[in-house]
XYZ file of C-alpha atoms in Angstrom:
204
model
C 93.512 75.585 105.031
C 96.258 74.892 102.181
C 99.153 73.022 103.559
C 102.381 72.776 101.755
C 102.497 69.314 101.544
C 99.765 68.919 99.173
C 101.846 67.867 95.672
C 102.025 70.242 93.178
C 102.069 68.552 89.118
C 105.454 69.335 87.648
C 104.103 71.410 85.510
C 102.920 73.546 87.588
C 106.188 73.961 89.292
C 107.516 74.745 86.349
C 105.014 76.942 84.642
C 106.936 79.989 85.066
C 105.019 81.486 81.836
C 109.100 81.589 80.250
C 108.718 84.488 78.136
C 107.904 87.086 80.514
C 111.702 86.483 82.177
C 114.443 88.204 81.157
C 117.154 85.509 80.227
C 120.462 86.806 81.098
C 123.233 84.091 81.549
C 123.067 81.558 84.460
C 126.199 82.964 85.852
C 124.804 86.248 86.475
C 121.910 84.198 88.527
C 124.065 82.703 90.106
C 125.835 84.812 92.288
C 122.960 85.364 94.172
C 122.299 82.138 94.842
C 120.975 78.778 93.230
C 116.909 78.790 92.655
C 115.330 76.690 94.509
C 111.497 74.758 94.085
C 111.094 74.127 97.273
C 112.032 74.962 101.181
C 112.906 72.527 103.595
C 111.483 69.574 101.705
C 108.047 71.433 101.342
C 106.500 72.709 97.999
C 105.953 76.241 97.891
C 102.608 78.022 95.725
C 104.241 79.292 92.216
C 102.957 82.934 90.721
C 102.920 83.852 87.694
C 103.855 87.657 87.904
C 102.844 89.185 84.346
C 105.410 92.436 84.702
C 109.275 91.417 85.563
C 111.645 94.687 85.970
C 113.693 94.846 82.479
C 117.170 93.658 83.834
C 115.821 91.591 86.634
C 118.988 88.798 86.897
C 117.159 85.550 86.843
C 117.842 82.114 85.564
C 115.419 81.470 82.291
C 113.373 78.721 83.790
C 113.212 80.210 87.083
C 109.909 80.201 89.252
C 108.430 82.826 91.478
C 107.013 81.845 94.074
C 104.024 83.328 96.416
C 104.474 83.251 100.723
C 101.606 84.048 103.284
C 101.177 83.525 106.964
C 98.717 80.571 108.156
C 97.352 83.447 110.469
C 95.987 85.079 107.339
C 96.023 82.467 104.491
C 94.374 84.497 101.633
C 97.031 87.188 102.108
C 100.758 87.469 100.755
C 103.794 89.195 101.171
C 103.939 92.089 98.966
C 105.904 94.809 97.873
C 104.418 98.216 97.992
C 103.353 99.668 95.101
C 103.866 103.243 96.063
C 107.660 102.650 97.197
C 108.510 99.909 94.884
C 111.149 102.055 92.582
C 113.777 102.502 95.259
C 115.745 101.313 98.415
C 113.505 101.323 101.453
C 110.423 99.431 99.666
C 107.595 99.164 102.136
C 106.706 95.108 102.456
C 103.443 93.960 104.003
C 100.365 91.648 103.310
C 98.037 91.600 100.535
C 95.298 89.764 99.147
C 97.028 87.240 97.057
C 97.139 87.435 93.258
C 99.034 85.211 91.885
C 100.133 87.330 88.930
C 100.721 90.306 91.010
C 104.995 90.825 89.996
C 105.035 92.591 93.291
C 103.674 89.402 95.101
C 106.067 86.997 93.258
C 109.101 86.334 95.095
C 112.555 84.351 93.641
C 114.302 82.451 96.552
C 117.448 81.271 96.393
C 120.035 78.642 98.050
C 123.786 80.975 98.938
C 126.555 78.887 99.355
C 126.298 79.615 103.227
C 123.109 77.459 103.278
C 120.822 80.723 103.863
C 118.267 82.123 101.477
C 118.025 85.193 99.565
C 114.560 86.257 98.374
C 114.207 88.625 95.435
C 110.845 90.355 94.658
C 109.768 89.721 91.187
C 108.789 93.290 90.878
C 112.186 95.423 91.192
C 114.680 92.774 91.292
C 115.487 94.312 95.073
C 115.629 91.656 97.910
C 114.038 91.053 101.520
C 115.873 93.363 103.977
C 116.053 93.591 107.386
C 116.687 97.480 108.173
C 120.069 97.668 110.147
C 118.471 100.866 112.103
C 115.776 98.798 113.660
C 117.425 95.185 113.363
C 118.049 95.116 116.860
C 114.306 95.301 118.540
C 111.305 93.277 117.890
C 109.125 95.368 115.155
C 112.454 95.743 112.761
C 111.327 97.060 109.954
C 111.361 94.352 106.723
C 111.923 96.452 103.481
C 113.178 95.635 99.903
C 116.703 96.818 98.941
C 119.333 96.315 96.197
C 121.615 93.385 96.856
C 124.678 93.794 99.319
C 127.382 91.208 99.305
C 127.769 89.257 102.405
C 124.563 91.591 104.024
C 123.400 89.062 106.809
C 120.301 91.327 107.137
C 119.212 89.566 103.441
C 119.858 86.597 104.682
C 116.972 84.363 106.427
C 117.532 80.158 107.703
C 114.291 78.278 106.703
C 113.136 75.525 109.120
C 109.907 73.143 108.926
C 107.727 73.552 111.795
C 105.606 69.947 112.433
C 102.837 71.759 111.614
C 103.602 71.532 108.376
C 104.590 75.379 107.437
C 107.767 77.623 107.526
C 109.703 79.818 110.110
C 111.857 82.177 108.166
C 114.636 83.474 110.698
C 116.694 86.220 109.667
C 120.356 85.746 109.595
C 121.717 88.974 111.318
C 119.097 89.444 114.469
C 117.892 86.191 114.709
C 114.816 86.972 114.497
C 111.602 85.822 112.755
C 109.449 86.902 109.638
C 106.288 88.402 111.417
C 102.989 89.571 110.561
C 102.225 92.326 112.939
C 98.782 91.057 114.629
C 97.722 94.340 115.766
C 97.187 95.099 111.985
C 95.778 91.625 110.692
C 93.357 90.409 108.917
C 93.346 93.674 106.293
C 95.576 94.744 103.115
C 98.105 96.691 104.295
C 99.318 94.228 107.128
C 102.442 94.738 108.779
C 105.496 92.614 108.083
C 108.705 93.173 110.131
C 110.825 90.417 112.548
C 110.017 89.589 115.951
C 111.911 87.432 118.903
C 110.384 83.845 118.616
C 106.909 82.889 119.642
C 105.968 79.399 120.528
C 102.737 78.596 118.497
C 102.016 81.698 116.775
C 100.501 81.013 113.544
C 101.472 85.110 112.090
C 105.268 83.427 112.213
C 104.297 80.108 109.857
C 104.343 80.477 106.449
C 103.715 78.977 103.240
């Protein structure tokens, strides 16, 4: 199994493959937070998404970045194809492709100390559905960016494992792959109430 704390070269850090952003100015990036290259002092797997939405506001240099469970390590969070053009966006697990747009994901620092991710796809960032934020099984969708929306915001902490729990801002809860549909395309995503040891919670 990969683990995040396996260097990455600069370069490949970097390699963001610049003309394929959009290059809009760095204050327009910036209100949605500062990029970031890595999470809690661990290096995170760069994409290389070869479609970005025209309009997409991201810093030129700026690196997407790919995230998957440790309970599934050749699959990543993904945007669905079939739902991608609007509010509500279905997000699940994929077989990764590291030039899939709609696996690529922007994540950046807010001045609160939270993170914002933005899928490389639409431009529309990880939401937490206020109608279901309040159970285990909310849903996890993409949606346009809300000022102050708590549901968009996640805390990252290291586990000693050596991967990620992303907890989401408003419920508390974590980023979860559903295990009763792992292990196939099409895998659940959506928050659930903390789990000691459970390996569809870590991510990297």
């Amino acid at each position: 199994m990969r683990r995040l704390k396996r260097p990455f070269a600069a370069a490949a850090l970097l390699a963001g493959l610049l003309s394929l952003f959009v290059a809009p100015s760095a204050g327009a990036a910036q209100q949605n937070g500062e990029p970031v290259t890595s999470l809690d002092g661990l290096v995170l797997r760069p994409a290389h998404p070869n479609q970005v939405k025209g309009g997409i506001t991201t810093m030129a240099d700026e690196q997407a970045y790919l995230l998957g469970p440790a309970s599934d390590p050749t699959r990543c969070l993904d945007a669905d194809l079939n739902t991608i053009n609007r509010n509500g966006t279905k997000v699940q697990l994929w077989a990764c492709d590291e030039y899939a747009a709609q696996q690529g994901w922007y994540i950046r620092q807010i001045p609160e100390g939270y993170y914002r991710l933005q899928n490389a796809y639409s431009g529309r960032y990880l939401d937490a559905d206020l109608n279901t934020i309040n159970r285990n099984g909310t849903v996890v969708q993409l949606w346009d960016y809300v000022p102050g929306a708590k549901n968009q915001w996640f805390a990252v902490s290291e586990i000693p494992e050596g991967y990620l729990r992303l907890q989401n801002v408003h419920s508390g809860r974590y980023l979860d792959a559903d295990l009763n549909t792992s292990n196939r395309n099409g895998t659940v995503v959506q928050l659930w109430q903390y789990v000691a040891g459970a390996k569809n919670q870590w991510w990297f």
